[in-house]
Short mmCIF file of N, CA, C and O in Angstrom, two decimals:
data_model
loop_
_atom_site.label_atom_id
_atom_site.label_comp_id
_atom_site.label_asym_id
_atom_site.label_seq_id
_atom_site.Cartn_x
_atom_site.Cartn_y
_atom_site.Cartn_z
N PHE A 1 0.37 13.38 3.25
CA PHE A 1 -0.60 13.07 4.52
C PHE A 1 -1.70 11.75 4.01
O PHE A 1 -1.92 10.84 4.81
N GLU A 2 -2.23 11.92 2.72
CA GLU A 2 -3.06 10.99 2.29
C GLU A 2 -2.53 9.49 2.37
O GLU A 2 -3.20 8.57 2.76
N TRP A 3 -1.42 9.47 1.99
CA TRP A 3 -0.68 8.14 1.69
C TRP A 3 -0.68 7.54 3.25
O TRP A 3 -0.71 6.24 3.36
N SER A 4 -0.37 8.26 4.15
CA SER A 4 -0.14 7.64 5.48
C SER A 4 -1.60 7.23 6.06
O SER A 4 -1.70 6.31 6.84
N VAL A 5 -2.70 7.69 5.41
CA VAL A 5 -4.04 7.35 5.76
C VAL A 5 -4.42 6.08 5.18
O VAL A 5 -4.95 5.00 5.75
N ILE A 6 -4.11 6.01 3.83
CA ILE A 6 -4.62 4.64 3.14
C ILE A 6 -3.52 3.44 3.06
O ILE A 6 -4.03 2.52 2.84
N GLU A 7 -2.27 3.98 3.29
CA GLU A 7 -1.34 2.73 3.31
C GLU A 7 -1.66 1.65 4.13
O GLU A 7 -1.60 0.46 3.49
N PRO A 8 -2.12 1.79 5.33
CA PRO A 8 -2.32 0.60 6.11
C PRO A 8 -3.52 -0.33 5.65
O PRO A 8 -3.66 -1.48 6.07
N LEU A 9 -4.36 0.29 4.72
CA LEU A 9 -5.68 -0.36 4.28
C LEU A 9 -5.24 -1.12 2.86
O LEU A 9 -6.20 -1.99 2.40
N MET A 10 -3.96 -0.72 2.36
CA MET A 10 -3.57 -1.70 1.34
C MET A 10 -3.55 -3.17 1.27
O MET A 10 -2.84 -3.53 2.47
N PRO A 11 -4.12 -3.84 0.35
CA PRO A 11 -3.91 -5.36 0.49
C PRO A 11 -2.51 -5.85 0.31
O PRO A 11 -1.74 -5.20 -0.52
N MET A 12 -2.10 -6.70 1.21
CA MET A 12 -0.58 -7.08 1.07
C MET A 12 -0.40 -8.47 0.17
O MET A 12 0.47 -8.39 -0.40
N ALA A 13 -1.27 -9.33 0.20
CA ALA A 13 -1.14 -10.67 -0.62
C ALA A 13 -1.69 -10.42 -1.87
O ALA A 13 -2.89 -9.81 -2.14
N ARG A 14 -0.82 -10.65 -2.85
CA ARG A 14 -1.32 -10.39 -4.31
C ARG A 14 -0.80 -11.54 -5.04
O ARG A 14 0.27 -12.19 -4.87
N ARG A 15 -1.54 -11.96 -6.17
CA ARG A 15 -1.06 -12.90 -7.22
C ARG A 15 -0.35 -12.11 -8.39
O ARG A 15 -0.60 -10.85 -8.43
N GLY A 16 0.44 -12.92 -9.15
CA GLY A 16 1.07 -12.19 -10.30
C GLY A 16 2.39 -11.42 -9.90
O GLY A 16 2.94 -11.51 -8.85
N PRO A 17 2.80 -10.67 -10.85
CA PRO A 17 4.10 -9.91 -10.71
C PRO A 17 4.08 -8.89 -9.52
O PRO A 17 3.00 -8.23 -9.45
N LYS A 18 5.01 -8.77 -8.67
CA LYS A 18 5.04 -7.91 -7.51
C LYS A 18 5.51 -6.50 -8.17
O LYS A 18 6.47 -6.41 -8.73
N PRO A 19 4.77 -5.41 -7.74
CA PRO A 19 5.27 -4.11 -8.11
C PRO A 19 6.26 -3.61 -7.11
O PRO A 19 6.58 -4.30 -6.33
N GLN A 20 7.07 -2.31 -7.43
CA GLN A 20 7.94 -2.12 -6.59
C GLN A 20 7.55 -1.87 -5.22
O GLN A 20 7.96 -2.25 -4.20
N ASN A 21 6.13 -1.14 -5.12
CA ASN A 21 5.49 -0.76 -3.98
C ASN A 21 4.03 -0.64 -4.15
O ASN A 21 3.60 -0.56 -5.24
N ASN A 22 3.29 -0.68 -3.10
CA ASN A 22 1.83 -0.31 -3.06
C ASN A 22 1.50 0.99 -3.67
O ASN A 22 0.37 1.15 -4.45
N ARG A 23 2.49 1.87 -3.45
CA ARG A 23 2.24 3.38 -4.17
C ARG A 23 2.15 3.29 -5.57
O ARG A 23 1.38 4.05 -6.28
N GLN A 24 3.06 2.52 -6.06
CA GLN A 24 3.13 2.27 -7.58
C GLN A 24 1.82 1.84 -8.21
O GLN A 24 1.24 2.43 -9.12
N ILE A 25 1.30 0.90 -7.52
CA ILE A 25 0.04 0.45 -7.95
C ILE A 25 -1.20 1.40 -7.81
O ILE A 25 -1.87 1.83 -8.87
N ILE A 26 -1.33 2.29 -6.75
CA ILE A 26 -2.43 3.14 -6.54
C ILE A 26 -2.18 4.27 -7.52
O ILE A 26 -3.01 4.85 -8.14
N ASN A 27 -0.75 4.73 -7.90
CA ASN A 27 -0.70 5.91 -8.54
C ASN A 27 -0.93 5.40 -10.24
O ASN A 27 -1.50 6.24 -10.89
N GLY A 28 -0.64 4.21 -10.57
CA GLY A 28 -1.11 3.66 -11.76
C GLY A 28 -2.65 3.83 -11.93
O GLY A 28 -3.06 4.11 -13.13
N MET A 29 -3.21 3.33 -11.12
CA MET A 29 -4.87 3.25 -10.99
C MET A 29 -5.38 4.67 -11.10
O MET A 29 -6.24 5.02 -12.00
N PHE A 30 -4.83 5.60 -10.35
CA PHE A 30 -5.37 6.95 -10.42
C PHE A 30 -4.97 7.55 -11.78
O PHE A 30 -5.74 8.34 -12.26
N TYR A 31 -3.79 7.21 -12.26
CA TYR A 31 -3.53 7.77 -13.69
C TYR A 31 -4.59 7.42 -14.61
O TYR A 31 -5.21 8.19 -15.39
N ILE A 32 -5.04 6.04 -14.57
CA ILE A 32 -6.07 5.73 -15.56
C ILE A 32 -7.48 6.36 -15.19
O ILE A 32 -8.18 6.96 -16.11
N LEU A 33 -7.59 6.48 -14.02
CA LEU A 33 -9.12 7.13 -13.52
C LEU A 33 -9.03 8.68 -13.83
O LEU A 33 -10.13 9.25 -14.34
N ARG A 34 -7.96 9.33 -13.56
CA ARG A 34 -7.74 10.76 -13.93
C ARG A 34 -7.88 11.04 -15.46
O ARG A 34 -8.58 12.07 -15.92
N THR A 35 -7.16 10.29 -16.19
CA THR A 35 -6.85 10.52 -17.65
C THR A 35 -8.12 10.09 -18.46
O THR A 35 -8.28 10.58 -19.70
N GLY A 36 -8.60 8.83 -18.02
CA GLY A 36 -9.72 8.10 -18.93
C GLY A 36 -8.96 7.44 -19.95
O GLY A 36 -9.70 6.95 -20.90
N SER A 37 -7.68 7.17 -19.73
CA SER A 37 -7.03 6.42 -20.77
C SER A 37 -7.54 4.95 -20.66
O SER A 37 -7.87 4.47 -19.67
N LEU A 38 -7.17 4.23 -21.87
CA LEU A 38 -7.30 2.60 -21.66
C LEU A 38 -6.29 1.92 -20.85
O LEU A 38 -5.20 2.49 -20.75
N TRP A 39 -6.54 1.02 -20.32
CA TRP A 39 -5.65 0.16 -19.54
C TRP A 39 -4.30 -0.16 -20.16
O TRP A 39 -3.18 0.02 -19.78
N ARG A 40 -4.61 -0.55 -21.48
CA ARG A 40 -3.26 -0.75 -22.29
C ARG A 40 -2.35 0.48 -22.63
O ARG A 40 -1.15 0.32 -23.10
N ASP A 41 -2.91 1.45 -22.37
CA ASP A 41 -2.11 2.88 -22.67
C ASP A 41 -1.45 3.41 -21.27
O ASP A 41 -0.81 4.38 -21.40
N LEU A 42 -1.63 2.62 -20.24
CA LEU A 42 -0.69 3.01 -19.02
C LEU A 42 0.52 2.94 -19.32
O LEU A 42 1.31 2.04 -19.77
N PRO A 43 1.37 3.97 -18.74
CA PRO A 43 2.89 4.15 -18.90
C PRO A 43 3.46 3.01 -18.33
O PRO A 43 3.18 2.66 -17.34
N GLU A 44 4.60 2.78 -19.11
CA GLU A 44 5.23 1.28 -18.33
C GLU A 44 5.70 1.34 -17.10
O GLU A 44 6.03 0.31 -16.39
N HIS A 45 6.18 2.75 -16.74
CA HIS A 45 6.88 2.82 -15.34
C HIS A 45 6.03 2.47 -14.14
O HIS A 45 6.32 2.29 -13.03
N TYR A 46 4.51 2.34 -14.50
CA TYR A 46 3.68 1.91 -13.53
C TYR A 46 3.52 0.29 -13.34
O TYR A 46 2.98 -0.18 -12.45
N GLY A 47 4.00 -0.38 -14.35
CA GLY A 47 3.86 -1.71 -14.20
C GLY A 47 3.18 -2.33 -15.38
O GLY A 47 2.47 -1.58 -16.20
N PRO A 48 2.99 -3.74 -15.56
CA PRO A 48 2.15 -4.16 -16.61
C PRO A 48 0.62 -3.68 -16.29
O PRO A 48 0.12 -4.07 -15.46
N TYR A 49 0.23 -3.30 -17.54
CA TYR A 49 -1.20 -2.76 -17.41
C TYR A 49 -2.09 -3.90 -17.16
O TYR A 49 -3.16 -3.74 -16.60
N THR A 50 -1.91 -5.06 -17.71
CA THR A 50 -2.74 -6.24 -17.44
C THR A 50 -2.91 -6.51 -15.89
O THR A 50 -3.94 -6.78 -15.34
N SER A 51 -1.55 -6.54 -15.13
CA SER A 51 -1.67 -6.80 -13.66
C SER A 51 -2.49 -5.54 -13.06
O SER A 51 -3.36 -5.89 -12.06
N MET A 52 -2.30 -4.35 -13.40
CA MET A 52 -2.86 -3.27 -12.74
C MET A 52 -4.41 -3.45 -12.96
O MET A 52 -5.14 -3.30 -11.99
N TYR A 53 -4.70 -3.89 -14.25
CA TYR A 53 -6.23 -3.96 -14.45
C TYR A 53 -6.91 -4.99 -13.45
O TYR A 53 -7.93 -4.88 -12.87
N ASN A 54 -6.07 -6.20 -13.49
CA ASN A 54 -6.73 -7.38 -12.52
C ASN A 54 -6.59 -6.71 -11.08
O ASN A 54 -7.60 -7.01 -10.49
N TRP A 55 -5.69 -6.16 -10.50
CA TRP A 55 -5.65 -5.63 -9.16
C TRP A 55 -6.72 -4.71 -8.91
O TRP A 55 -7.52 -4.67 -7.96
N PHE A 56 -7.03 -3.76 -9.88
CA PHE A 56 -8.09 -2.74 -9.78
C PHE A 56 -9.49 -3.56 -9.73
O PHE A 56 -10.31 -3.17 -8.71
N ASN A 57 -9.65 -4.76 -10.50
CA ASN A 57 -10.97 -5.29 -10.35
C ASN A 57 -10.93 -6.06 -9.17
O ASN A 57 -12.23 -6.18 -8.41
N ARG A 58 -9.89 -6.89 -8.77
CA ARG A 58 -9.92 -7.37 -7.47
C ARG A 58 -10.27 -6.58 -6.10
O ARG A 58 -11.10 -6.96 -5.26
N TRP A 59 -9.72 -5.40 -6.15
CA TRP A 59 -9.90 -4.48 -5.12
C TRP A 59 -11.42 -4.08 -5.22
O TRP A 59 -12.18 -3.75 -4.18
N ARG A 60 -11.84 -3.92 -6.22
CA ARG A 60 -13.29 -3.35 -6.40
C ARG A 60 -14.05 -4.49 -5.83
O ARG A 60 -15.17 -4.23 -5.17
N LYS A 61 -13.91 -5.70 -6.25
CA LYS A 61 -14.76 -6.80 -5.76
C LYS A 61 -14.78 -7.22 -4.28
O LYS A 61 -15.86 -7.45 -3.56
N VAL A 62 -13.63 -6.67 -3.68
CA VAL A 62 -13.65 -6.96 -2.19
C VAL A 62 -13.62 -5.73 -1.18
O VAL A 62 -13.65 -5.86 -0.12
N GLY A 63 -14.12 -4.55 -2.04
CA GLY A 63 -14.62 -3.41 -1.37
C GLY A 63 -13.25 -2.70 -0.85
O GLY A 63 -13.40 -1.70 0.23
N ILE A 64 -12.20 -2.78 -1.50
CA ILE A 64 -10.99 -1.85 -0.93
C ILE A 64 -11.26 -0.44 -1.30
O ILE A 64 -10.63 0.36 -0.39
N TRP A 65 -11.69 -0.29 -2.43
CA TRP A 65 -11.96 1.31 -2.83
C TRP A 65 -12.84 2.05 -1.82
O TRP A 65 -12.65 2.99 -1.51
N TYR A 66 -13.95 1.24 -1.38
CA TYR A 66 -14.70 1.87 -0.34
C TYR A 66 -14.01 2.22 0.94
O TYR A 66 -14.19 3.25 1.52
N LYS A 67 -13.20 1.28 1.53
CA LYS A 67 -12.36 1.52 2.45
C LYS A 67 -11.26 2.75 2.32
O LYS A 67 -11.30 3.44 3.29
N LEU A 68 -10.81 2.84 1.18
CA LEU A 68 -9.77 3.71 0.99
C LEU A 68 -10.56 5.26 1.12
O LEU A 68 -10.03 6.14 1.54
N MET A 69 -11.61 5.22 0.56
CA MET A 69 -12.39 6.52 0.32
C MET A 69 -12.93 6.83 1.68
O MET A 69 -13.04 8.10 1.96
N ASP A 70 -13.52 5.92 2.34
CA ASP A 70 -13.87 6.23 3.62
C ASP A 70 -12.91 6.72 4.61
O ASP A 70 -13.06 7.66 5.41
N ALA A 71 -11.76 6.17 4.62
CA ALA A 71 -10.74 6.52 5.43
C ALA A 71 -10.21 7.92 5.02
O ALA A 71 -9.72 8.79 5.86
N SER A 72 -10.09 8.35 3.73
CA SER A 72 -9.66 9.58 3.31
C SER A 72 -10.68 10.66 3.92
O SER A 72 -10.22 11.87 4.29
N VAL A 73 -12.02 10.41 3.74
CA VAL A 73 -12.99 11.31 4.16
C VAL A 73 -12.74 11.48 5.63
O VAL A 73 -12.88 12.49 6.18
N LYS A 74 -12.78 10.48 6.33
CA LYS A 74 -12.67 10.52 7.80
C LYS A 74 -11.19 11.25 8.27
O LYS A 74 -11.34 12.10 9.16
N ALA A 75 -10.19 11.24 7.42
CA ALA A 75 -8.94 11.87 7.91
C ALA A 75 -9.22 13.18 7.61
O ALA A 75 -8.35 14.15 8.06
N HIS A 76 -10.09 13.74 6.71
CA HIS A 76 -10.29 15.18 6.52
C HIS A 76 -11.58 15.86 7.28
O HIS A 76 -12.01 16.65 6.79
N ASP A 77 -12.08 14.99 8.21
CA ASP A 77 -13.19 15.34 9.01
C ASP A 77 -14.39 15.54 8.07
O ASP A 77 -15.22 16.37 8.33
N GLY A 78 -14.36 14.74 7.23
CA GLY A 78 -15.61 14.76 6.21
C GLY A 78 -15.81 15.79 5.20
O GLY A 78 -16.70 16.13 4.56
N ASN A 79 -14.68 16.68 5.17
CA ASN A 79 -14.50 17.77 4.09
C ASN A 79 -13.56 17.26 3.16
O ASN A 79 -12.48 17.44 3.22
N VAL A 80 -14.18 16.87 1.89
CA VAL A 80 -13.25 16.53 0.74
C VAL A 80 -13.32 17.47 -0.30
O VAL A 80 -14.27 18.27 -0.56
#
């Protein structure tokens, strides 16, 4: 359910290597946020850690994270 809410908000234009899909990107970012691991310790199946780090920072700078969190809260009627 959550993916159907946030997928339309995912940025489509990206520089650098292209991941298999947007879900791969967000799952890799959530892995780092959830585990507290260093970016360089990101498992390889998520893609290059340098690309993941760069995407994370670009999304932060342009406000993607705020949009994703706002959409998630609204989808759950403000009950998270």
